[in-house]
Amino acid sequence: MRALLVVNPAATTTSARTRDVLTHALASEMKLEAVTTEYRGHARDLARQAAESKDIELVVALGGDGTVNEVVNGLLHNGPDPDRLPRLAVVPGGSTNVFARALGLPNDAVEATGVLLDALREDRERTVGLGVARGTPGTEDESVPERWFTFCAGLGFDAGVVGRVEQQRERGRKSTHSLYLRQVARQFLGEANRRHGTITLEQPGVDPVTDLVLSIVCNTSPWTYLGNRPVYASPKASFDTGLDVLGLSRMSTGSVARYGTQLLTSSPERGPHGRHVTSLHDLTDFTLHSKVPLPLQMDGDHLGLRTSVAFTGVRRALRVIV
């Protein structure tokens, strides 16, 4: 088997020595080309080349969720075709690794490599659904290119938190769960629209949902992790269905305390609930519009401000080694 290993040298939870050991372990089982990324978007470019080649059967992403997202977008540059495209494998090397853990992989790079090698010997794989978002036709964002995401996207409050965390990391701060929690508090205090939301969710043939402050789009469950604790924004979300949406129409101090507690105590059976909560399951096509530009994030990557984003849930988009 010919395989491409895409290595993010800045992966936060693996050392250079560990990455070398993992590379040699994978190379012992396949004809492996290992490439270290050198710039933002490099993983996407490498995966696109692999998808357009005739002989690469597997692309392995060694890094965090951002690296995985780039690889997926490279593989799907010309659209999903699971029977033709190389399979994807993930060795988690980031701080959270939501996609890998949602697939059931260990959160340790060495253990995950062992599982990956066993899966290849036993030919274990699954075909997963993914989400894709693009600028909405007829709006000022219509020229924004489409982008795939593996586990979540968000317009509004949570994307603002992601943006704040990225700013802190650019200043040299480490990506920790306490850093995220501090930025949640700061985003809340600076949120101008927390009492009167500006987001409207529209889907064909259904009355719109208006005045949302927060909108989280989930392609799987859990939504994220705090340490080893899974957090379930949309417990029914699955790689085997369309997209789920959690929306909040109010973010007063009391409601934030209530829904924050519900998130922290969420389970596969129950997520946030209440009068100001909208929970939608298994959507194929919908659009989020905002009266004012709001931050957008996908798979934990801040993508700037948007006023309108069209989402599609694509079943059976990519084969993944598990």
Coordinates of N, CA, C and O in Angstrom, one line a residue, residues 27 153 170 287 291:
A27 N 5.8 3.2 8.6 CA 6.6 2.8 7.4 C 7.0 1.4 7.4 O 7.2 0.8 6.3
A153 N -19.2 23.3 13.5 CA -19.1 24.7 13.0 C -19.9 25.6 13.9 O -20.8 25.1 14.6
E170 N -1.5 33.2 19.5 CA -0.5 33.9 18.7 C 0.4 34.7 19.6 O 1.5 35.1 19.2
T287 N -29.6 27.4 6.1 CA -28.8 28.7 6.0 C -28.9 29.4 7.3 O -30.0 29.5 7.9
K291 N -28.1 39.6 11.0 CA -28.3 41.0 10.7 C -27.0 41.9 10.8 O -26.9 42.9 10.2

